[in-house]
Protein backbone atom coordinates (compact mmCIF):
# COMPACT_ATOMS: atom_id res chain seq x y z
CA UNK A 1 0.00 0.00 0.00
CA UNK A 2 1.16 3.52 -0.68
CA UNK A 3 -0.14 7.08 -0.62
CA UNK A 4 1.23 9.67 -3.04
CA UNK A 5 0.32 13.33 -2.52
CA UNK A 6 0.67 15.90 -5.30
CA UNK A 7 -0.05 19.60 -5.59
CA UNK A 8 -3.21 20.06 -7.70
CA UNK A 9 -3.54 23.85 -7.85
CA UNK A 10 -5.18 26.76 -6.05
CA UNK A 11 -8.84 27.65 -5.73
CA UNK A 12 -9.90 31.12 -6.95
CA UNK A 13 -9.83 32.27 -3.32
CA UNK A 14 -6.22 31.10 -2.99
CA UNK A 15 -6.56 27.83 -1.07
CA UNK A 16 -4.16 25.02 -1.91
CA UNK A 17 -5.59 21.83 -3.32
CA UNK A 18 -3.81 18.47 -3.18
CA UNK A 19 -4.57 15.15 -4.81
CA UNK A 20 -3.92 12.01 -2.76
CA UNK A 21 -3.54 8.71 -4.62
CA UNK A 22 -4.08 5.54 -2.58
CA UNK A 23 -2.35 2.58 -4.26
CA UNK A 24 -2.79 -1.05 -3.31
CA UNK A 25 -0.25 -3.83 -3.86
CA UNK A 26 -1.62 -4.65 -7.32
CA UNK A 27 -1.37 -0.99 -8.44
CA UNK A 28 -5.13 -0.37 -8.43
CA UNK A 29 -5.66 3.08 -7.02
CA UNK A 30 -8.10 5.84 -6.19
CA UNK A 31 -7.29 9.54 -6.15
CA UNK A 32 -8.99 12.06 -3.90
CA UNK A 33 -8.87 15.84 -3.48
CA UNK A 34 -8.91 17.79 -0.24
CA UNK A 35 -11.45 19.92 -2.20
CA UNK A 36 -14.98 18.53 -1.66
CA UNK A 37 -13.58 15.08 -0.91
CA UNK A 38 -13.75 14.62 -4.70
CA UNK A 39 -12.78 11.20 -6.06
CA UNK A 40 -11.02 12.17 -9.30
CA UNK A 41 -10.20 8.66 -10.57
CA UNK A 42 -10.47 4.96 -9.69
CA UNK A 43 -8.10 2.66 -11.59
CA UNK A 44 -9.28 -0.96 -11.57
CA UNK A 45 -8.25 -3.88 -13.84
CA UNK A 46 -10.54 -5.37 -16.49
CA UNK A 47 -10.68 -9.11 -17.17
CA UNK A 48 -7.35 -8.90 -19.08
CA UNK A 49 -5.70 -7.09 -16.18
CA UNK A 50 -5.74 -3.67 -17.91
CA UNK A 51 -5.87 -0.87 -15.33
CA UNK A 52 -8.28 1.84 -16.42
CA UNK A 53 -10.26 4.65 -14.83
CA UNK A 54 -13.90 3.81 -13.95
CA UNK A 55 -15.21 7.23 -12.81
CA UNK A 56 -15.59 10.62 -14.50
CA UNK A 57 -13.07 13.21 -13.38
CA UNK A 58 -11.63 16.55 -14.43
CA UNK A 59 -8.00 17.52 -15.01
CA UNK A 60 -7.65 20.64 -12.89
CA UNK A 61 -9.12 22.63 -10.03
CA UNK A 62 -10.41 25.46 -12.25
CA UNK A 63 -12.63 22.94 -14.06
CA UNK A 64 -13.89 21.51 -10.75
CA UNK A 65 -14.71 25.00 -9.46
CA UNK A 66 -16.65 25.83 -12.64
CA UNK A 67 -18.48 22.51 -12.87
CA UNK A 68 -21.98 22.15 -11.43
CA UNK A 69 -22.55 18.41 -11.88
CA UNK A 70 -21.03 17.33 -8.55
CA UNK A 71 -18.38 15.03 -10.02
CA UNK A 72 -17.10 12.56 -7.42
CA UNK A 73 -17.73 14.84 -4.44
CA UNK A 74 -19.30 14.57 -1.00
CA UNK A 75 -22.86 15.85 -1.44
CA UNK A 76 -23.96 17.62 1.76
CA UNK A 77 -25.16 18.76 4.24
CA UNK A 78 -28.13 17.04 2.61
CA UNK A 79 -27.70 14.93 -0.51
CA UNK A 80 -30.57 15.44 -2.95
CA UNK A 81 -33.26 18.09 -2.90
CA UNK A 82 -35.00 19.89 -0.03
CA UNK A 83 -38.22 21.15 -1.58
CA UNK A 84 -38.86 24.91 -1.44
CA UNK A 85 -35.41 25.18 0.18
CA UNK A 86 -36.95 25.19 3.63
CA UNK A 87 -37.88 22.90 6.49
CA UNK A 88 -39.07 22.98 10.07
CA UNK A 89 -37.62 21.32 13.16
CA UNK A 90 -39.60 21.68 16.41
CA UNK A 91 -41.66 24.44 14.79
CA UNK A 92 -38.59 26.53 13.85
CA UNK A 93 -38.46 27.41 10.17
CA UNK A 94 -35.09 27.22 8.41
CA UNK A 95 -34.65 28.82 5.00
CA UNK A 96 -31.88 27.37 2.90
CA UNK A 97 -30.15 28.71 -0.19
CA UNK A 98 -32.03 27.55 -3.30
CA UNK A 99 -29.85 26.37 -6.17
CA UNK A 100 -32.10 24.09 -8.23
CA UNK A 101 -35.42 25.68 -9.25
CA UNK A 102 -37.05 26.37 -5.88
CA UNK A 103 -35.15 23.56 -4.14
CA UNK A 104 -31.89 23.30 -2.28
CA UNK A 105 -29.77 20.67 -4.04
CA UNK A 106 -26.87 18.81 -2.39
CA UNK A 107 -26.57 21.34 0.44
CA UNK A 108 -26.80 24.58 -1.56
CA UNK A 109 -24.64 26.70 -3.88
CA UNK A 110 -21.69 26.50 -1.49
CA UNK A 111 -22.14 22.88 -0.47
CA UNK A 112 -19.54 20.46 0.90
CA UNK A 113 -18.51 19.74 -2.71
CA UNK A 114 -16.71 23.10 -2.69
CA UNK A 115 -15.06 22.99 0.73
CA UNK A 116 -11.40 22.51 1.62
CA UNK A 117 -11.11 19.63 4.07
CA UNK A 118 -8.44 18.71 6.61
CA UNK A 119 -6.74 15.47 5.64
CA UNK A 120 -5.13 12.77 7.74
CA UNK A 121 -3.32 9.96 5.91
CA UNK A 122 -3.42 6.41 7.29
CA UNK A 123 -1.25 3.62 5.90
CA UNK A 124 -1.61 0.02 7.08
CA UNK A 125 -0.39 -3.32 5.69
CA UNK A 126 -3.47 -4.07 3.66
CA UNK A 127 -5.23 -0.74 3.34
CA UNK A 128 -4.64 2.97 2.88
CA UNK A 129 -7.12 5.55 4.13
CA UNK A 130 -7.81 9.26 4.30
CA UNK A 131 -9.75 10.98 7.05
CA UNK A 132 -11.31 14.14 5.68
CA UNK A 133 -12.83 16.55 8.16
CA UNK A 134 -14.63 19.84 8.17
CA UNK A 135 -16.55 22.17 10.46
CA UNK A 136 -19.73 23.53 8.95
CA UNK A 137 -20.72 26.52 11.10
CA UNK A 138 -24.18 27.24 12.52
CA UNK A 139 -26.22 28.88 9.74
CA UNK A 140 -24.05 27.51 6.92
CA UNK A 141 -26.25 27.66 3.76
CA UNK A 142 -29.15 28.19 6.20
CA UNK A 143 -28.77 24.93 8.19
CA UNK A 144 -28.84 25.06 11.99
CA UNK A 145 -26.03 23.87 14.27
CA UNK A 146 -22.26 23.76 14.22
CA UNK A 147 -21.71 20.47 12.46
CA UNK A 148 -18.44 18.55 12.68
CA UNK A 149 -18.07 16.09 9.85
CA UNK A 150 -15.56 13.33 9.23
CA UNK A 151 -15.47 11.23 6.07
CA UNK A 152 -13.14 8.23 5.92
CA UNK A 153 -12.11 6.79 2.54
CA UNK A 154 -10.46 3.39 2.89
CA UNK A 155 -9.04 1.45 -0.07
CA UNK A 156 -7.70 -2.06 0.40
CA UNK A 157 -5.77 -4.82 -1.32
CA UNK A 158 -8.97 -6.52 -2.48
CA UNK A 159 -10.17 -3.43 -4.41
CA UNK A 160 -12.77 -2.54 -1.78
CA UNK A 161 -13.43 1.15 -1.30
CA UNK A 162 -15.22 1.87 1.96
CA UNK A 163 -16.66 5.35 2.46
CA UNK A 164 -17.89 6.10 5.96
CA UNK A 165 -19.22 9.33 7.38
CA UNK A 166 -19.70 10.66 10.90
CA UNK A 167 -21.12 13.95 12.13
CA UNK A 168 -22.04 15.64 15.39
CA UNK A 169 -24.00 18.82 15.99
CA UNK A 170 -24.77 21.28 18.78
CA UNK A 171 -28.36 21.99 17.57
CA UNK A 172 -30.93 19.69 16.00
CA UNK A 173 -30.23 19.61 12.30
CA UNK A 174 -30.56 17.72 9.02
CA UNK A 175 -27.83 15.64 7.53
CA UNK A 176 -27.42 12.92 4.92
CA UNK A 177 -24.14 12.54 3.09
CA UNK A 178 -23.30 10.59 -0.02
CA UNK A 179 -20.61 10.34 -2.64
CA UNK A 180 -21.53 11.61 -6.09
CA UNK A 181 -19.15 9.57 -8.29
CA UNK A 182 -20.24 8.93 -11.86
CA UNK A 183 -19.26 5.33 -12.60
CA UNK A 184 -18.40 4.03 -16.06
CA UNK A 185 -16.95 0.53 -15.86
CA UNK A 186 -16.02 0.32 -19.57
CA UNK A 187 -12.68 1.89 -18.58
CA UNK A 188 -11.51 5.38 -19.62
CA UNK A 189 -15.08 6.10 -20.84
CA UNK A 190 -14.85 3.92 -23.95
CA UNK A 191 -18.65 3.66 -24.11
CA UNK A 192 -21.54 5.29 -22.27
CA UNK A 193 -23.31 3.49 -19.42
CA UNK A 194 -26.52 2.58 -21.25
CA UNK A 195 -25.31 -0.99 -21.88
CA UNK A 196 -24.13 -1.57 -18.29
CA UNK A 197 -26.19 -4.16 -16.40
CA UNK A 198 -27.64 -2.87 -13.14
CA UNK A 199 -29.27 -4.82 -10.35
CA UNK A 200 -30.94 -3.05 -7.40
CA UNK A 201 -32.57 -5.01 -4.60
CA UNK A 202 -35.57 -2.68 -4.22
CA UNK A 203 -39.27 -3.56 -4.46
CA UNK A 204 -40.20 0.12 -4.21
CA UNK A 205 -39.00 3.41 -5.63
CA UNK A 206 -39.98 7.03 -5.06
CA UNK A 207 -41.78 8.95 -7.78
CA UNK A 208 -40.75 12.55 -8.46
CA UNK A 209 -42.34 15.64 -9.99
CA UNK A 210 -40.87 17.67 -12.86
CA UNK A 211 -38.50 19.40 -10.42
CA UNK A 212 -37.32 15.96 -9.19
CA UNK A 213 -38.96 16.42 -5.80
CA UNK A 214 -40.32 13.17 -4.24
CA UNK A 215 -44.08 12.72 -4.48
CA UNK A 216 -44.92 9.14 -3.45
CA UNK A 217 -43.65 5.59 -3.00
CA UNK A 218 -44.58 3.09 -5.73
CA UNK A 219 -43.98 -0.57 -6.50
CA UNK A 220 -41.30 -1.26 -9.14
CA UNK A 221 -43.24 -4.32 -10.33
CA UNK A 222 -44.25 -3.93 -13.97
CA UNK A 223 -42.41 -0.61 -14.43
CA UNK A 224 -39.06 0.43 -15.98
CA UNK A 225 -37.88 0.78 -12.36
CA UNK A 226 -37.71 -2.96 -11.76
CA UNK A 227 -33.97 -3.71 -11.54
CA UNK A 228 -34.43 -6.63 -9.13
CA UNK A 229 -33.34 -9.31 -11.59
CA UNK A 230 -30.64 -7.18 -13.23
CA UNK A 231 -31.28 -5.24 -16.41
CA UNK A 232 -29.46 -3.27 -19.11
CA UNK A 233 -29.61 0.36 -17.90
CA UNK A 234 -30.78 1.79 -21.23
CA UNK A 235 -33.31 -0.93 -22.05
CA UNK A 236 -36.39 1.12 -21.05
CA UNK A 237 -34.90 4.58 -20.53
CA UNK A 238 -36.75 6.09 -23.52
CA UNK A 239 -40.05 4.31 -22.89
CA UNK A 240 -43.40 6.08 -22.60
CA UNK A 241 -43.23 6.50 -18.85
CA UNK A 242 -44.15 9.75 -17.14
CA UNK A 243 -41.60 9.23 -14.36
CA UNK A 244 -38.73 8.82 -16.84
CA UNK A 245 -39.99 11.88 -18.71
CA UNK A 246 -40.18 13.98 -15.52
CA UNK A 247 -36.47 13.43 -14.91
CA UNK A 248 -35.25 12.94 -18.52
CA UNK A 249 -34.14 9.43 -17.52
CA UNK A 250 -33.54 7.82 -14.15
CA UNK A 251 -33.07 10.31 -11.32
CA UNK A 252 -35.04 8.52 -8.62
CA UNK A 253 -34.60 7.20 -5.09
CA UNK A 254 -35.08 3.44 -4.59
CA UNK A 255 -36.13 1.98 -1.24
CA UNK A 256 -33.54 -0.71 -0.58
CA UNK A 257 -34.94 -4.02 0.69
CA UNK A 258 -32.02 -4.49 3.13
CA UNK A 259 -32.32 -8.27 2.78
CA UNK A 260 -29.30 -9.07 0.64
CA UNK A 261 -25.69 -8.03 0.35
CA UNK A 262 -24.57 -6.49 -1.92
CA UNK A 263 -27.82 -4.59 -2.50
CA UNK A 264 -26.61 -3.07 -5.80
CA UNK A 265 -24.52 -4.56 -8.61
CA UNK A 266 -23.29 -2.75 -11.72
CA UNK A 267 -21.60 -4.72 -14.47
CA UNK A 268 -19.93 -4.01 -17.80
CA UNK A 269 -19.97 -7.28 -19.72
CA UNK A 270 -17.38 -6.26 -22.35
CA UNK A 271 -14.62 -5.32 -19.88
CA UNK A 272 -15.69 -7.91 -17.30
CA UNK A 273 -15.71 -5.29 -14.52
CA UNK A 274 -18.30 -5.56 -11.77
CA UNK A 275 -19.04 -3.14 -8.94
CA UNK A 276 -20.87 -4.43 -5.88
CA UNK A 277 -22.32 -1.93 -3.41
CA UNK A 278 -23.26 -2.67 0.18
CA UNK A 279 -24.70 0.09 2.32
CA UNK A 280 -26.32 0.68 5.69
CA UNK A 281 -28.40 3.50 4.17
CA UNK A 282 -32.12 2.97 3.42
CA UNK A 283 -32.09 4.42 -0.08
CA UNK A 284 -30.08 4.81 -3.28
CA UNK A 285 -30.68 7.52 -5.86
CA UNK A 286 -30.00 6.22 -9.35
CA UNK A 287 -29.00 9.13 -11.58
CA UNK A 288 -28.14 8.15 -15.14
CA UNK A 289 -26.21 11.33 -16.01
CA UNK A 290 -29.16 12.86 -17.85
CA UNK A 291 -27.76 16.40 -17.66
CA UNK A 292 -23.99 15.92 -17.95
CA UNK A 293 -23.94 17.84 -21.22
CA UNK A 294 -21.09 18.31 -23.67
CA UNK A 295 -19.07 21.05 -22.05
CA UNK A 296 -16.61 19.09 -19.91
CA UNK A 297 -13.09 18.01 -20.88
CA UNK A 298 -12.85 14.87 -18.78
CA UNK A 299 -9.74 13.06 -17.62
CA UNK A 300 -8.18 10.88 -20.29
CA UNK A 301 -8.97 13.39 -23.05
CA UNK A 302 -12.65 12.47 -23.15
CA UNK A 303 -15.43 14.88 -24.10
CA UNK A 304 -18.47 14.63 -21.85
CA UNK A 305 -21.89 13.46 -23.06
CA UNK A 306 -25.14 12.62 -21.35
CA UNK A 307 -25.21 9.07 -19.91
CA UNK A 308 -21.41 8.84 -19.90
CA UNK A 309 -21.55 7.97 -16.22
CA UNK A 310 -24.15 6.98 -13.63
CA UNK A 311 -24.39 7.81 -9.95
CA UNK A 312 -25.56 5.44 -7.23
CA UNK A 313 -26.12 7.81 -4.32
CA UNK A 314 -26.67 5.80 -1.13
CA UNK A 315 -28.32 8.03 1.45
CA UNK A 316 -31.29 8.81 3.69
CA UNK A 317 -34.53 9.44 1.73
CA UNK A 318 -34.24 12.88 0.07
CA UNK A 319 -36.65 15.58 1.29
CA UNK A 320 -37.94 13.26 4.04
CA UNK A 321 -38.25 16.26 6.38
CA UNK A 322 -40.97 17.76 4.11
CA UNK A 323 -42.71 14.56 2.96
CA UNK A 324 -45.12 12.90 5.39
CA UNK A 325 -44.88 9.54 3.56
CA UNK A 326 -41.14 9.24 4.31
CA UNK A 327 -39.45 8.53 7.67
CA UNK A 328 -37.48 11.56 8.89
CA UNK A 329 -33.91 11.68 10.10
CA UNK A 330 -32.90 14.53 12.39
CA UNK A 331 -29.54 14.63 14.14
CA UNK A 332 -29.69 15.86 17.74
CA UNK A 333 -26.89 17.10 20.02
CA UNK A 334 -25.27 14.16 21.82
CA UNK A 335 -25.94 11.75 18.93
CA UNK A 336 -23.55 10.70 16.16
CA UNK A 337 -24.69 10.50 12.54
CA UNK A 338 -23.05 7.54 10.80
CA UNK A 339 -23.35 6.16 7.28
CA UNK A 340 -21.24 3.54 5.54
CA UNK A 341 -21.10 2.27 1.96
CA UNK A 342 -18.63 -0.25 0.52
CA UNK A 343 -17.87 -0.28 -3.23
CA UNK A 344 -16.22 -3.57 -4.18
CA UNK A 345 -14.65 -3.77 -7.63
CA UNK A 346 -14.42 -7.28 -9.07
C1 LIG B 1 -28.06 14.37 -8.99
C2 LIG B 1 -29.43 14.92 -9.07
C3 LIG B 1 -29.63 15.33 -10.52
C4 LIG B 1 -28.61 16.36 -10.94
C5 LIG B 1 -27.21 15.87 -10.55
C6 LIG B 1 -26.15 16.92 -10.71
O1 LIG B 1 -27.80 13.82 -7.74
O2 LIG B 1 -30.39 13.99 -8.64
O3 LIG B 1 -30.93 15.81 -10.72
O4 LIG B 1 -28.88 17.58 -10.32
O5 LIG B 1 -27.17 15.43 -9.24
O6 LIG B 1 -26.05 17.36 -12.03
mmCIF file of N, CA and C and ligand atoms in Angstrom, residues 68-70 81 105-106 180 182 251 287 291 313, ligand 1:
data_model
loop_
_atom_site.group_PDB
_atom_site.id
_atom_site.type_symbol
_atom_site.label_atom_id
_atom_site.label_comp_id
_atom_site.label_asym_id
_atom_site.label_seq_id
_atom_site.Cartn_x
_atom_site.Cartn_y
_atom_site.Cartn_z
ATOM 1 N N UNK A 68 -20.846 22.202 -12.366
ATOM 2 C CA UNK A 68 -21.983 22.147 -11.434
ATOM 3 C C UNK A 68 -22.676 20.786 -11.495
ATOM 4 N N UNK A 69 -21.913 19.732 -11.828
ATOM 5 C CA UNK A 69 -22.548 18.412 -11.882
ATOM 6 C C UNK A 69 -22.045 17.488 -10.768
ATOM 7 N N UNK A 70 -21.375 18.048 -9.784
ATOM 8 C CA UNK A 70 -21.028 17.334 -8.549
ATOM 9 C C UNK A 70 -20.185 16.077 -8.784
ATOM 10 N N UNK A 81 -32.544 16.825 -2.979
ATOM 11 C CA UNK A 81 -33.264 18.092 -2.903
ATOM 12 C C UNK A 81 -34.038 18.255 -1.601
ATOM 13 N N UNK A 105 -30.322 21.933 -3.539
ATOM 14 C CA UNK A 105 -29.772 20.667 -4.043
ATOM 15 C C UNK A 105 -28.390 20.436 -3.449
ATOM 16 N N UNK A 106 -28.187 19.236 -2.900
ATOM 17 C CA UNK A 106 -26.874 18.814 -2.385
ATOM 18 C C UNK A 106 -26.255 19.856 -1.448
ATOM 19 N N UNK A 180 -20.863 11.364 -4.816
ATOM 20 C CA UNK A 180 -21.527 11.605 -6.088
ATOM 21 C C UNK A 180 -20.650 11.186 -7.274
ATOM 22 N N UNK A 182 -19.593 9.424 -10.644
ATOM 23 C CA UNK A 182 -20.237 8.925 -11.857
ATOM 24 C C UNK A 182 -19.417 7.727 -12.319
ATOM 25 N N UNK A 251 -33.608 9.377 -12.313
ATOM 26 C CA UNK A 251 -33.074 10.311 -11.321
ATOM 27 C C UNK A 251 -33.976 10.143 -10.092
ATOM 28 N N UNK A 287 -28.999 7.993 -10.659
ATOM 29 C CA UNK A 287 -29.004 9.134 -11.581
ATOM 30 C C UNK A 287 -28.177 8.726 -12.795
ATOM 31 N N UNK A 291 -28.091 14.988 -17.368
ATOM 32 C CA UNK A 291 -27.764 16.401 -17.660
ATOM 33 C C UNK A 291 -26.263 16.657 -17.615
ATOM 34 N N UNK A 313 -26.287 6.970 -5.493
ATOM 35 C CA UNK A 313 -26.116 7.811 -4.315
ATOM 36 C C UNK A 313 -26.842 7.196 -3.119
HETATM 37 C C1 LIG B 1 -28.058 14.374 -8.992
HETATM 38 C C2 LIG B 1 -29.430 14.921 -9.073
HETATM 39 C C3 LIG B 1 -29.631 15.329 -10.518
HETATM 40 C C4 LIG B 1 -28.607 16.359 -10.935
HETATM 41 C C5 LIG B 1 -27.213 15.870 -10.554
HETATM 42 C C6 LIG B 1 -26.153 16.920 -10.711
HETATM 43 O O1 LIG B 1 -27.802 13.823 -7.736
HETATM 44 O O2 LIG B 1 -30.388 13.992 -8.644
HETATM 45 O O3 LIG B 1 -30.931 15.809 -10.717
HETATM 46 O O4 LIG B 1 -28.879 17.581 -10.317
HETATM 47 O O5 LIG B 1 -27.165 15.430 -9.236
HETATM 48 O O6 LIG B 1 -26.046 17.362 -12.028
#
